[in-house]
Amino acid sequence: AVKVLTVSKSTLSNETEFAGEVLARVESRLGMRVGGKLTARHVELGQRVKAGQLLAEIDAQDYRLSVDNARAQLNAAQTNHDLAAADFKRYKELRDKDFISGGELERRETTLKSAQAQLDQARAQLSGQGNQLSYSKLFADKAGVITGLDAEVGQVLSAGMTVMRLAQDGPRDVVFAIPEDKVTAVKQGQAVKVKLWGGGQSLSAKVNEIAASADPVTRTFAVKAALDDLKIPLGTTATVFLSSSSTGLEAMTLPTSAVRQEAGKSSVWIVDPASMKVRSQAVQVSGVHDNLVVISSGLEPGQQVVTAGVHVLSAGQKVTYFKAAGEQP
């Protein structure tokens, strides 16, 4: 008993499959704007956060002392300014009565302006130190999901060092890599079909980013395609179907199990329906498409080719059609 396939011409699919992953379009690396020892981390990996939520803190004692120092300097500058203002007012009254010269009043006015400048400087310093103190706490700029933790409690951080990564809620991209010989087939705005491995549903996407250079290790180009569905879980694995611009070609295809090597040439077994005997037929293989062998010559449409058990047959051997259990003859 053998399995057979009736040969016919079919249109070869012009789709190429790539493995991809669903990622957030914007993934921020969050870090402290000032240095210090990390004293608290209020979120864990995979946790969803809201905009403005407190994420982490560093030891802020030094920054509090700086704020206190700036506030004391502001109080001193305010006192000097008040004293200079009072002197200027008194000397102005004396000048109005011609008890003092105009030059003496100008000196008092200059002293008042200097005190005002010192007061403004002290206010700016207090504001700056207050900002430094506020930077000791890390807040979420946008709502999203924590996708990475790069620092632990007790670690001393430098300014700008990444503490955690936040995948922002919003647009989703499916990211996949294509080899160098196919990168020219991808264009900005090109539509692709995406099938999720978990759910099985097919989605539409549009290419919005193509890497300008190849990855130095894999020598592939990263491509991002925007998804319409914003509720797909991050990290979902997907298959991306990329269609080429050329039209499909008609050809005869066979399973790889149907082709065998005989005397250095590719050949198949043909079943004669009248005698139910097999004969060997040499074929010309032009290539492989997906899991099928493309036959360029040697076969005619309508012929029956053995697809299983080809290595145990011999020329002229009588065979029967294999039928699965319960299958009608």
Coordinates of N, CA and C in Angstrom, one line a residue, residues 91-245:
Y91 N 17.2 107.7 53.7 CA 18.1 108.7 53.1 C 17.4 109.4 52.0
K92 N 16.4 108.8 51.4 CA 15.6 109.5 50.4 C 14.8 110.7 51.0
E93 N 14.3 110.4 52.2 CA 13.5 111.4 52.9 C 14.5 112.6 53.3
L94 N 15.7 112.2 53.7 CA 16.7 113.3 54.0 C 17.1 114.0 52.8
R95 N 17.2 113.4 51.7 CA 17.6 114.1 50.4 C 16.5 115.0 50.0
D96 N 15.2 114.6 50.2 CA 14.1 115.5 49.9 C 14.1 116.8 50.7
K97 N 14.7 116.7 51.9 CA 14.8 117.9 52.7 C 16.2 118.6 52.6
D98 N 17.0 118.1 51.6 CA 18.3 118.7 51.3 C 19.3 118.6 52.5
F99 N 19.1 117.5 53.3 CA 20.0 117.3 54.4 C 21.3 116.5 54.0
I100 N 21.2 115.8 52.9 CA 22.3 115.0 52.4 C 22.5 115.3 50.9
S101 N 23.6 115.0 50.4 CA 23.9 115.2 49.0 C 23.3 114.1 48.1
G102 N 23.2 114.4 46.8 CA 22.6 113.4 45.9 C 23.5 112.2 45.8
G103 N 24.9 112.4 45.9 CA 25.8 111.2 45.8 C 25.6 110.2 46.9
E104 N 25.3 110.7 48.1 CA 25.1 109.8 49.3 C 23.8 108.9 49.0
L105 N 22.8 109.5 48.4 CA 21.6 108.8 48.1 C 21.8 107.7 47.0
E106 N 22.7 108.1 46.0 CA 23.0 107.1 45.0 C 23.7 105.9 45.6
R107 N 24.6 106.2 46.5 CA 25.3 105.0 47.2 C 24.3 104.1 47.9
R108 N 23.4 104.7 48.5 CA 22.4 103.9 49.2 C 21.5 103.1 48.2
E109 N 21.2 103.7 47.1 CA 20.5 103.0 46.0 C 21.3 101.9 45.4
T110 N 22.6 102.1 45.3 CA 23.4 101.0 44.7 C 23.5 99.8 45.7
T111 N 23.5 100.2 47.0 CA 23.6 99.1 48.0 C 22.2 98.3 48.0
L112 N 21.1 99.0 47.8 CA 19.8 98.3 47.7 C 19.8 97.4 46.5
K113 N 20.3 97.9 45.3 CA 20.3 97.0 44.1 C 21.1 95.8 44.3
S114 N 22.3 96.0 45.0 CA 23.2 94.8 45.2 C 22.5 93.8 46.1
A115 N 21.8 94.3 47.2 CA 21.0 93.4 48.1 C 19.9 92.7 47.3
Q116 N 19.3 93.4 46.4 CA 18.2 92.8 45.6 C 18.8 91.7 44.7
A117 N 19.9 91.9 44.1 CA 20.6 90.9 43.3 C 21.0 89.7 44.1
Q118 N 21.5 89.9 45.3 CA 21.8 88.8 46.2 C 20.6 88.0 46.6
L119 N 19.5 88.7 46.8 CA 18.2 88.0 47.2 C 17.7 87.1 46.0
D120 N 17.8 87.7 44.8 CA 17.4 86.9 43.7 C 18.3 85.7 43.5
Q121 N 19.6 85.8 43.7 CA 20.5 84.7 43.6 C 20.2 83.6 44.6
A122 N 19.9 84.1 45.9 CA 19.6 83.1 46.9 C 18.3 82.4 46.6
R123 N 17.3 83.1 46.1 CA 16.1 82.4 45.7 C 16.3 81.3 44.6
A124 N 17.1 81.7 43.6 CA 17.4 80.8 42.5 C 18.2 79.5 43.1
Q125 N 19.1 79.8 44.0 CA 19.8 78.6 44.6 C 18.9 77.7 45.4
L126 N 18.0 78.3 46.1 CA 17.0 77.5 46.8 C 16.1 76.7 45.9
S127 N 15.7 77.3 44.8 CA 14.9 76.6 43.8 C 15.7 75.4 43.2
G128 N 17.0 75.7 42.9 CA 17.8 74.7 42.3 C 18.0 73.5 43.2
Q129 N 18.3 73.8 44.5 CA 18.5 72.8 45.5 C 17.2 72.0 45.7
G130 N 16.1 72.7 45.6 CA 14.8 72.0 45.8 C 14.6 71.0 44.7
N131 N 15.0 71.4 43.4 CA 14.9 70.5 42.3 C 15.7 69.3 42.5
Q132 N 17.0 69.5 43.0 CA 17.9 68.4 43.2 C 17.3 67.4 44.3
L133 N 16.6 68.0 45.3 CA 15.9 67.1 46.3 C 14.8 66.3 45.6
S134 N 14.0 67.0 44.8 CA 12.9 66.2 44.1 C 13.4 65.2 43.2
Y135 N 14.6 65.4 42.6 CA 15.2 64.4 41.7 C 15.6 63.1 42.4
S136 N 15.6 63.1 43.8 CA 16.0 61.9 44.5 C 14.8 60.9 44.5
K137 N 13.7 61.2 43.9 CA 12.6 60.3 43.8 C 12.3 60.1 42.3
L138 N 12.1 58.9 41.9 CA 11.9 58.5 40.4 C 10.4 58.3 40.3
F139 N 9.8 59.0 39.4 CA 8.4 58.9 39.1 C 8.2 58.4 37.6
A140 N 7.1 57.7 37.4 CA 6.7 57.3 36.0 C 6.2 58.4 35.2
D141 N 6.8 58.7 34.1 CA 6.3 59.8 33.2 C 5.0 59.4 32.5
K142 N 4.9 58.1 32.1 CA 3.7 57.6 31.4 C 3.2 56.3 32.1
A143 N 2.0 56.0 31.8 CA 1.5 54.7 32.2 C 2.1 53.6 31.4
G144 N 2.3 52.4 32.0 CA 2.9 51.3 31.2 C 3.2 50.1 32.1
V145 N 4.2 49.3 31.6 CA 4.6 48.1 32.3 C 6.1 48.1 32.5
I146 N 6.5 47.7 33.7 CA 8.0 47.6 33.9 C 8.5 46.3 33.2
T147 N 9.4 46.5 32.3 CA 9.9 45.4 31.5 C 11.4 45.0 31.9
G148 N 12.0 45.8 32.8 CA 13.3 45.4 33.2 C 13.8 46.2 34.4
L149 N 14.6 45.5 35.3 CA 15.1 46.2 36.5 C 16.6 46.1 36.4
D150 N 17.3 47.2 36.4 CA 18.7 47.3 36.2 C 19.5 47.7 37.5
A151 N 18.8 47.9 38.6 CA 19.5 48.3 39.8 C 18.7 47.7 41.0
E152 N 19.5 47.4 42.1 CA 18.9 46.8 43.3 C 19.1 47.8 44.4
V153 N 18.3 47.6 45.5 CA 18.4 48.5 46.7 C 19.7 48.3 47.3
G154 N 20.4 49.4 47.7 CA 21.7 49.4 48.3 C 22.8 49.7 47.3
Q155 N 22.4 49.7 46.0 CA 23.4 50.1 45.0 C 23.6 51.6 44.9
V156 N 24.9 52.0 44.7 CA 25.1 53.4 44.5 C 25.1 53.8 43.0
L157 N 24.2 54.7 42.7 CA 23.9 55.1 41.3 C 24.6 56.4 41.0
S158 N 25.0 56.5 39.8 CA 25.5 57.8 39.2 C 24.3 58.4 38.5
A159 N 24.4 59.7 38.3 CA 23.4 60.4 37.6 C 23.2 59.9 36.2
G160 N 21.9 59.6 35.8 CA 21.6 59.1 34.5 C 21.7 57.6 34.3
M161 N 22.2 56.9 35.4 CA 22.3 55.4 35.3 C 20.9 54.8 35.2
T162 N 20.7 53.8 34.4 CA 19.4 53.2 34.2 C 19.0 52.4 35.5
V163 N 17.8 52.7 36.0 CA 17.3 51.9 37.1 C 16.3 50.9 36.7
M164 N 15.4 51.2 35.8 CA 14.5 50.3 35.3 C 14.0 50.7 33.9
R165 N 13.3 49.8 33.2 CA 12.8 50.1 31.8 C 11.3 50.0 31.9
L166 N 10.7 51.0 31.2 CA 9.2 51.1 31.2 C 8.7 51.1 29.8
A167 N 7.9 50.1 29.5 CA 7.2 50.0 28.2 C 5.9 50.8 28.3
Q168 N 5.8 51.9 27.6 CA 4.7 52.8 27.7 C 3.5 52.2 27.0
D169 N 2.3 52.4 27.6 CA 1.0 52.0 27.0 C 0.9 52.8 25.7
G170 N 0.2 52.2 24.7 CA 0.0 52.9 23.4 C 0.3 52.0 22.3
P171 N 0.8 52.5 21.2 CA 1.1 51.7 20.0 C 2.0 50.5 20.2
R172 N 1.7 49.4 19.5 CA 2.5 48.2 19.6 C 3.1 48.0 18.2
D173 N 4.3 47.4 18.3 CA 5.1 47.1 17.0 C 5.4 45.6 17.1
V174 N 5.4 44.9 16.0 CA 6.0 43.6 15.9 C 7.3 43.7 15.3
V175 N 8.4 43.2 15.9 CA 9.7 43.4 15.5 C 10.3 42.1 15.0
F176 N 10.8 42.1 13.8 CA 11.4 40.8 13.3 C 12.7 41.2 12.5
A177 N 13.5 40.2 12.2 CA 14.8 40.4 11.5 C 14.7 39.7 10.2
I178 N 15.2 40.3 9.2 CA 15.3 39.8 7.8 C 16.7 39.7 7.4
P179 N 17.1 38.7 6.5 CA 18.5 38.6 6.0 C 18.8 39.7 5.0
E180 N 20.1 39.8 4.8 CA 20.6 40.9 3.9 C 20.0 40.8 2.5
D181 N 19.8 39.5 2.0 CA 19.4 39.4 0.6 C 17.9 39.7 0.4
K182 N 17.2 40.0 1.5 CA 15.7 40.3 1.4 C 15.4 41.7 1.9
V183 N 16.4 42.4 2.4 CA 16.1 43.7 2.9 C 15.6 44.7 1.9
T184 N 16.0 44.5 0.6 CA 15.5 45.4 -0.4 C 14.1 45.2 -0.8
A185 N 13.5 44.0 -0.4 CA 12.1 43.7 -0.7 C 11.2 44.4 0.3
V186 N 11.7 45.0 1.3 CA 10.8 45.7 2.3 C 10.9 47.2 2.2
K187 N 9.7 47.8 2.2 CA 9.6 49.2 2.0 C 8.8 49.9 3.1
Q188 N 9.1 51.1 3.4 CA 8.3 51.9 4.4 C 6.9 51.9 4.0
G189 N 6.0 51.6 4.9 CA 4.6 51.7 4.7 C 4.0 50.4 4.1
Q190 N 4.9 49.4 3.8 CA 4.4 48.1 3.2 C 3.5 47.4 4.2
A191 N 2.4 46.8 3.7 CA 1.5 46.0 4.6 C 2.0 44.6 4.7
V192 N 2.0 44.1 5.9 CA 2.3 42.7 6.2 C 1.2 42.1 7.0
K193 N 1.2 40.7 7.0 CA 0.2 40.0 7.8 C 0.9 39.4 9.0
V194 N 0.3 39.4 10.1 CA 0.9 38.9 11.4 C -0.1 37.9 12.0
K195 N 0.5 36.8 12.3 CA -0.3 35.7 13.0 C 0.3 35.4 14.3
L196 N -0.5 35.6 15.4 CA 0.0 35.3 16.8 C 0.1 33.8 17.0
W197 N 1.2 33.4 17.6 CA 1.4 32.0 17.8 C 0.4 31.5 18.9
G198 N 0.2 32.3 19.9 CA -0.7 31.9 21.0 C -2.1 31.9 20.6
G199 N -2.7 33.0 20.1 CA -4.1 33.0 19.8 C -4.4 32.5 18.4
G200 N -3.5 32.6 17.5 CA -3.8 32.0 16.1 C -4.5 33.0 15.2
Q201 N -5.0 34.2 15.7 CA -5.7 35.1 14.9 C -4.7 35.9 14.0
S202 N -5.1 36.3 12.8 CA -4.3 37.1 11.9 C -4.6 38.6 12.1
L203 N -3.6 39.3 12.0 CA -3.7 40.8 12.2 C -3.0 41.5 11.0
S204 N -3.3 42.7 10.8 CA -2.7 43.5 9.8 C -1.7 44.5 10.4
A205 N -0.6 44.7 9.8 CA 0.4 45.6 10.3 C 1.1 46.4 9.1
K206 N 1.8 47.5 9.4 CA 2.4 48.3 8.4 C 3.8 48.6 8.8
V207 N 4.8 48.4 7.9 CA 6.2 48.6 8.2 C 6.4 50.1 8.4
N208 N 7.0 50.4 9.6 CA 7.2 51.8 9.9 C 8.7 52.1 10.2
E209 N 9.5 51.1 10.3 CA 11.0 51.3 10.5 C 11.8 50.2 10.0
I210 N 12.9 50.5 9.3 CA 13.8 49.5 8.8 C 15.2 49.9 9.3
A211 N 15.9 49.0 9.9 CA 17.3 49.4 10.4 C 18.2 49.8 9.3
A212 N 19.0 50.8 9.6 CA 19.9 51.4 8.5 C 21.1 50.5 8.3
S213 N 21.4 49.7 9.3 CA 22.6 48.8 9.2 C 22.3 47.4 9.8
A214 N 23.1 46.4 9.4 CA 22.8 45.1 9.9 C 23.4 44.9 11.3
D215 N 22.8 43.9 12.0 CA 23.3 43.5 13.3 C 24.7 42.9 13.1
P216 N 25.7 43.4 13.9 CA 27.1 42.9 13.7 C 27.3 41.4 13.9
V217 N 26.4 40.8 14.7 CA 26.5 39.4 15.0 C 25.7 38.5 14.1
T218 N 24.4 38.8 13.9 CA 23.5 38.0 13.1 C 23.5 38.4 11.6
R219 N 24.0 39.6 11.3 CA 24.0 40.1 10.0 C 22.6 40.2 9.4
T220 N 21.6 40.5 10.2 CA 20.2 40.7 9.8 C 19.8 42.1 10.1
F221 N 18.8 42.5 9.4 CA 18.2 43.9 9.6 C 16.9 43.8 10.4
A222 N 16.9 44.7 11.5 CA 15.7 44.7 12.3 C 14.6 45.6 11.6
V223 N 13.4 45.0 11.6 CA 12.2 45.7 10.9 C 11.1 45.8 12.0
K224 N 10.5 47.0 12.0 CA 9.3 47.1 12.9 C 8.1 47.4 12.1
A225 N 7.0 46.8 12.4 CA 5.7 47.0 11.8 C 4.7 47.4 12.8
A226 N 3.9 48.4 12.5 CA 2.9 48.9 13.5 C 1.7 48.1 13.4
L227 N 1.2 47.7 14.6 CA 0.0 46.9 14.7 C -1.2 47.8 15.0
D228 N -2.4 47.4 14.5 CA -3.6 48.1 14.8 C -4.2 47.8 16.1
D229 N -4.0 46.6 16.6 CA -4.6 46.1 17.9 C -3.6 46.5 19.0
L230 N -4.1 47.4 19.9 CA -3.2 47.9 21.0 C -3.3 47.1 22.3
K231 N -4.1 46.0 22.3 CA -4.3 45.2 23.5 C -3.5 43.9 23.5
I232 N -2.6 43.7 22.5 CA -1.8 42.5 22.4 C -0.8 42.5 23.6
P233 N -0.7 41.5 24.3 CA 0.3 41.4 25.4 C 1.7 41.6 24.9
L234 N 2.5 42.4 25.7 CA 3.9 42.6 25.3 C 4.6 41.2 25.4
G235 N 5.6 41.1 24.4 CA 6.4 39.8 24.4 C 5.7 38.7 23.6
T236 N 4.5 38.9 23.1 CA 3.8 37.8 22.4 C 4.6 37.5 21.1
T237 N 4.8 36.2 20.9 CA 5.5 35.7 19.7 C 4.6 35.7 18.5
A238 N 5.1 36.1 17.4 CA 4.2 36.1 16.2 C 5.0 35.7 14.9
T239 N 4.2 35.3 13.9 CA 4.8 35.0 12.6 C 4.4 36.1 11.7
V240 N 5.4 36.7 11.0 CA 5.1 37.8 10.1 C 5.3 37.2 8.7
F241 N 4.2 37.5 7.9 CA 4.2 37.0 6.5 C 4.5 38.2 5.6
L242 N 5.6 38.2 4.9 CA 6.0 39.3 4.0 C 5.8 38.9 2.6
S243 N 5.0 39.6 1.8 CA 4.7 39.3 0.4 C 5.7 40.1 -0.5
S244 N 6.3 39.4 -1.4 CA 7.1 40.1 -2.4 C 6.3 40.8 -3.4
S245 N 6.9 41.7 -4.2 CA 6.2 42.5 -5.2 C 5.9 41.7 -6.4

